[in-house]
CSV table of N, CA and C in Angstrom, one decimal:
chain,number,residue,atom,x,y,z
D,1,MET,N,0.8,-1.2,0.0
D,1,MET,CA,0.0,0.0,0.0
D,1,MET,C,0.9,1.2,0.0
D,2,GLY,N,0.5,2.2,-0.8
D,2,GLY,CA,1.3,3.5,-0.9
D,2,GLY,C,0.9,4.5,0.2
D,3,PRO,N,1.4,5.7,0.0
D,3,PRO,CA,1.2,6.7,1.0
D,3,PRO,C,-0.3,7.1,1.1
D,4,GLU,N,-0.7,7.6,2.2
D,4,GLU,CA,-2.1,8.1,2.4
D,4,GLU,C,-2.1,9.6,2.4
D,5,ARG,N,-3.2,10.2,2.0
D,5,ARG,CA,-3.2,11.6,2.0
D,5,ARG,C,-3.4,12.1,3.5
D,6,PRO,N,-3.0,13.4,3.7
D,6,PRO,CA,-3.1,13.9,5.1
D,6,PRO,C,-4.6,14.1,5.5
D,7,ASN,N,-4.8,14.5,6.8
D,7,ASN,CA,-6.1,14.7,7.2
D,7,ASN,C,-6.7,16.0,6.7
D,8,ILE,N,-8.0,16.2,6.8
D,8,ILE,CA,-8.7,17.3,6.2
D,8,ILE,C,-8.2,18.7,6.7
D,9,LYS,N,-7.8,18.8,7.9
D,9,LYS,CA,-7.3,20.0,8.5
D,9,LYS,C,-6.0,20.4,7.8
D,10,VAL,N,-5.1,19.5,7.6
D,10,VAL,CA,-3.8,19.8,6.9
D,10,VAL,C,-4.1,20.2,5.5
D,11,MET,N,-5.0,19.5,4.8
D,11,MET,CA,-5.3,19.9,3.4
D,11,MET,C,-5.9,21.3,3.3
D,12,ALA,N,-6.8,21.6,4.3
D,12,ALA,CA,-7.5,22.9,4.3
D,12,ALA,C,-6.5,24.0,4.5
D,13,VAL,N,-5.5,23.8,5.4
D,13,VAL,CA,-4.5,24.8,5.6
D,13,VAL,C,-3.6,25.0,4.4
D,14,ASN,N,-3.2,23.9,3.7
D,14,ASN,CA,-2.4,24.0,2.5
D,14,ASN,C,-3.2,24.8,1.4
D,15,LEU,N,-4.4,24.4,1.2
D,15,LEU,CA,-5.3,25.1,0.2
D,15,LEU,C,-5.4,26.6,0.5
D,16,ALA,N,-5.7,26.9,1.7
D,16,ALA,CA,-5.9,28.3,2.1
D,16,ALA,C,-4.6,29.1,1.9
D,17,GLN,N,-3.4,28.5,2.2
D,17,GLN,CA,-2.2,29.2,2.0
D,17,GLN,C,-1.9,29.5,0.5
D,18,THR,N,-2.1,28.4,-0.3
D,18,THR,CA,-1.9,28.6,-1.7
D,18,THR,C,-2.9,29.6,-2.3
D,19,ALA,N,-4.1,29.5,-1.9
D,19,ALA,CA,-5.1,30.5,-2.4
D,19,ALA,C,-4.7,31.9,-2.0
D,20,SER,N,-4.3,32.1,-0.8
D,20,SER,CA,-3.8,33.4,-0.3
D,20,SER,C,-2.6,33.9,-1.2
D,21,ASN,N,-1.7,33.1,-1.4
D,21,ASN,CA,-0.5,33.5,-2.3
D,21,ASN,C,-0.9,33.8,-3.7
D,22,VAL,N,-1.9,33.0,-4.2
D,22,VAL,CA,-2.4,33.3,-5.6
D,22,VAL,C,-3.1,34.7,-5.6
D,23,PHE,N,-3.9,34.9,-4.6
D,23,PHE,CA,-4.6,36.2,-4.5
D,23,PHE,C,-3.7,37.4,-4.5
D,24,LYS,N,-2.7,37.3,-3.6
D,24,LYS,CA,-1.7,38.3,-3.5
D,24,LYS,C,-1.0,38.6,-4.8
D,25,GLU,N,-0.6,37.6,-5.5
D,25,GLU,CA,0.1,37.8,-6.8
D,25,GLU,C,-0.8,38.4,-7.8
D,26,ALA,N,-2.0,37.9,-7.9
D,26,ALA,CA,-3.0,38.4,-8.8
D,26,ALA,C,-3.3,39.9,-8.6
D,27,VAL,N,-3.5,40.2,-7.3
D,27,VAL,CA,-3.8,41.6,-7.0
D,27,VAL,C,-2.6,42.5,-7.3
D,28,SER,N,-1.4,42.0,-7.2
D,28,SER,CA,-0.2,42.7,-7.6
D,28,SER,C,0.0,42.8,-9.1
D,29,GLY,N,-0.8,42.1,-9.8
D,29,GLY,CA,-0.7,42.1,-11.3
D,29,GLY,C,0.3,41.1,-11.8
D,30,ASN,N,0.8,40.2,-11.0
D,30,ASN,CA,1.7,39.2,-11.4
D,30,ASN,C,1.0,38.0,-11.9
D,31,SER,N,1.7,37.2,-12.7
D,31,SER,CA,1.2,36.0,-13.3
D,31,SER,C,1.0,34.9,-12.1
D,32,VAL,N,-0.1,34.2,-12.2
D,32,VAL,CA,-0.3,33.1,-11.2
D,32,VAL,C,-0.1,31.7,-11.8
D,33,LEU,N,0.0,31.6,-13.1
D,33,LEU,CA,0.1,30.3,-13.7
D,33,LEU,C,1.5,30.1,-14.2
D,34,ALA,N,2.0,28.9,-13.9
D,34,ALA,CA,3.3,28.5,-14.4
D,34,ALA,C,3.3,28.2,-15.9
D,35,ASP,N,4.4,28.5,-16.6
D,35,ASP,CA,4.4,28.1,-18.0
D,35,ASP,C,4.4,26.6,-18.2
D,36,GLU,N,4.2,26.2,-19.4
D,36,GLU,CA,4.1,24.7,-19.6
D,36,GLU,C,5.4,24.0,-19.3
D,37,PHE,N,6.5,24.6,-19.6
D,37,PHE,CA,7.8,24.0,-19.3
D,37,PHE,C,8.0,23.7,-17.8
D,38,LEU,N,7.7,24.7,-17.0
D,38,LEU,CA,7.8,24.6,-15.5
D,38,LEU,C,6.8,23.6,-14.9
D,39,ALA,N,5.6,23.6,-15.4
D,39,ALA,CA,4.6,22.7,-14.9
D,39,ALA,C,5.1,21.2,-15.2
D,40,LYS,N,5.6,21.0,-16.4
D,40,LYS,CA,6.1,19.7,-16.8
D,40,LYS,C,7.2,19.2,-16.0
D,41,LYS,N,8.1,20.2,-15.7
D,41,LYS,CA,9.3,19.8,-14.8
D,41,LYS,C,8.8,19.4,-13.4
D,42,ARG,N,7.9,20.2,-12.9
D,42,ARG,CA,7.3,19.8,-11.6
D,42,ARG,C,6.7,18.4,-11.6
D,43,ILE,N,5.9,18.2,-12.6
D,43,ILE,CA,5.3,16.8,-12.8
D,43,ILE,C,6.3,15.7,-12.8
D,44,GLU,N,7.5,16.0,-13.4
D,44,GLU,CA,8.6,15.0,-13.5
D,44,GLU,C,9.0,14.7,-12.0
D,45,PHE,N,9.2,15.7,-11.2
D,45,PHE,CA,9.6,15.4,-9.8
D,45,PHE,C,8.5,14.6,-9.1
D,46,CYS,N,7.3,15.0,-9.3
D,46,CYS,CA,6.2,14.3,-8.6
D,46,CYS,C,6.1,12.8,-9.0
D,47,ASN,N,6.3,12.6,-10.3
D,47,ASN,CA,6.2,11.2,-10.8
D,47,ASN,C,7.1,10.2,-10.1
D,48,VAL,N,8.3,10.7,-9.6
D,48,VAL,CA,9.2,9.8,-9.0
D,48,VAL,C,9.2,10.0,-7.5
D,49,CYS,N,8.3,10.8,-6.9
D,49,CYS,CA,8.3,11.0,-5.5
D,49,CYS,C,7.7,9.9,-4.7
D,50,GLU,N,8.3,9.6,-3.6
D,50,GLU,CA,7.8,8.5,-2.8
D,50,GLU,C,6.5,8.8,-2.1
D,51,PHE,N,6.1,10.1,-2.1
D,51,PHE,CA,4.8,10.5,-1.4
D,51,PHE,C,3.7,10.6,-2.4
D,52,LEU,N,3.9,10.4,-3.7
D,52,LEU,CA,2.8,10.5,-4.7
D,52,LEU,C,1.9,9.3,-4.5
D,53,ILE,N,0.6,9.7,-4.4
D,53,ILE,CA,-0.5,8.6,-4.4
D,53,ILE,C,-0.8,8.5,-5.9
D,54,LYS,N,-0.2,7.5,-6.5
D,54,LYS,CA,-0.3,7.4,-7.9
D,54,LYS,C,-1.6,7.2,-8.5
D,55,ASP,N,-2.5,6.4,-7.9
D,55,ASP,CA,-3.8,6.2,-8.5
D,55,ASP,C,-4.7,7.4,-8.5
D,56,GLN,N,-4.4,8.4,-7.7
D,56,GLN,CA,-5.1,9.7,-7.6
D,56,GLN,C,-4.3,10.9,-8.1
D,57,PHE,N,-3.0,10.6,-8.4
D,57,PHE,CA,-2.0,11.6,-8.8
D,57,PHE,C,-2.1,12.8,-7.8
D,58,ARG,N,-2.0,12.4,-6.5
D,58,ARG,CA,-2.2,13.3,-5.4
D,58,ARG,C,-1.0,13.2,-4.4
D,59,CYS,N,-0.7,14.3,-3.8
D,59,CYS,CA,0.5,14.3,-2.9
D,59,CYS,C,0.1,13.8,-1.5
D,60,GLY,N,0.9,12.8,-1.0
D,60,GLY,CA,0.6,12.3,0.3
D,60,GLY,C,1.0,13.2,1.4
D,61,LYS,N,1.8,14.2,1.1
D,61,LYS,CA,2.2,15.2,2.2
D,61,LYS,C,1.2,16.3,2.3
D,62,CYS,N,0.8,16.9,1.2
D,62,CYS,CA,-0.1,18.1,1.3
D,62,CYS,C,-1.6,17.7,0.9
D,63,GLY,N,-1.8,16.6,0.2
D,63,GLY,CA,-3.1,16.2,-0.2
D,63,GLY,C,-3.6,16.8,-1.5
D,64,CYS,N,-2.7,17.7,-2.1
D,64,CYS,CA,-3.1,18.4,-3.3
D,64,CYS,C,-3.2,17.4,-4.5
D,65,PHE,N,-4.0,17.8,-5.5
D,65,PHE,CA,-4.0,17.2,-6.8
D,65,PHE,C,-2.9,17.8,-7.6
D,66,MET,N,-2.0,17.0,-8.0
D,66,MET,CA,-0.7,17.5,-8.6
D,66,MET,C,-0.8,18.0,-10.0
D,67,LYS,N,-1.8,17.5,-10.7
D,67,LYS,CA,-2.0,18.1,-12.1
D,67,LYS,C,-2.4,19.5,-12.0
D,68,THR,N,-3.1,19.9,-11.0
D,68,THR,CA,-3.5,21.3,-10.8
D,68,THR,C,-2.4,22.1,-10.1
D,69,LYS,N,-1.9,21.6,-9.0
D,69,LYS,CA,-0.9,22.3,-8.2
D,69,LYS,C,0.3,22.7,-9.0
D,70,THR,N,0.8,21.8,-9.8
D,70,THR,CA,2.0,22.0,-10.6
D,70,THR,C,1.9,23.2,-11.6
D,71,LYS,N,0.7,23.6,-11.9
D,71,LYS,CA,0.4,24.7,-12.8
D,71,LYS,C,0.3,26.0,-12.1
D,72,ILE,N,0.3,26.0,-10.8
D,72,ILE,CA,0.2,27.3,-10.0
D,72,ILE,C,1.6,27.8,-9.7
D,73,LEU,N,1.9,28.9,-10.3
D,73,LEU,CA,3.3,29.5,-10.2
D,73,LEU,C,3.8,29.6,-8.7
D,74,VAL,N,2.9,30.1,-7.8
D,74,VAL,CA,3.4,30.3,-6.4
D,74,VAL,C,3.2,29.1,-5.5
D,75,ALA,N,2.7,28.0,-6.1
D,75,ALA,CA,2.6,26.8,-5.3
D,75,ALA,C,4.0,26.2,-5.0
D,76,LYS,N,4.1,25.5,-3.9
D,76,LYS,CA,5.4,24.9,-3.5
D,76,LYS,C,5.2,23.4,-3.2
D,77,CYS,N,6.3,22.7,-3.4
D,77,CYS,CA,6.3,21.3,-3.0
D,77,CYS,C,6.5,21.3,-1.5
D,78,PRO,N,5.7,20.5,-0.8
D,78,PRO,CA,5.8,20.4,0.7
D,78,PRO,C,7.1,19.9,1.2
D,79,ILE,N,7.9,19.2,0.4
D,79,ILE,CA,9.2,18.7,0.8
D,79,ILE,C,10.3,19.3,0.0
D,80,ASP,N,10.0,20.4,-0.6
D,80,ASP,CA,11.0,21.3,-1.3
D,80,ASP,C,11.7,20.6,-2.5
D,81,LYS,N,11.0,19.7,-3.2
D,81,LYS,CA,11.5,19.2,-4.5
D,81,LYS,C,11.4,20.1,-5.6
D,82,TRP,N,10.5,21.1,-5.5
D,82,TRP,CA,10.4,22.1,-6.5
D,82,TRP,C,9.7,23.4,-5.9
C-alpha cells in the first residue's frame, strides 16, 4: 500500500495558504500560472516522488491534486523538491 493523504485540516491549511498566495500575486498584477515547461518539470519530480499517491495523482504530504498544483506558479512542494 502506498502513502495516504493527510487529514482534512492539513489539506485545508495548505489550500488556504496557496489561495492566499495566488490572490496576493493576482492583486499585484503578477502571473499566477506556471508556463508549460515549468509545470512539466514539476510533474517529473512528482512522478518519482515516494509520497505520490499514484492512482489519484495526489500528494501524500499536502493532499493536493498535482496536475493542478504544478500549474500554479506560487505553489510549492511540501518537501522542497520544486
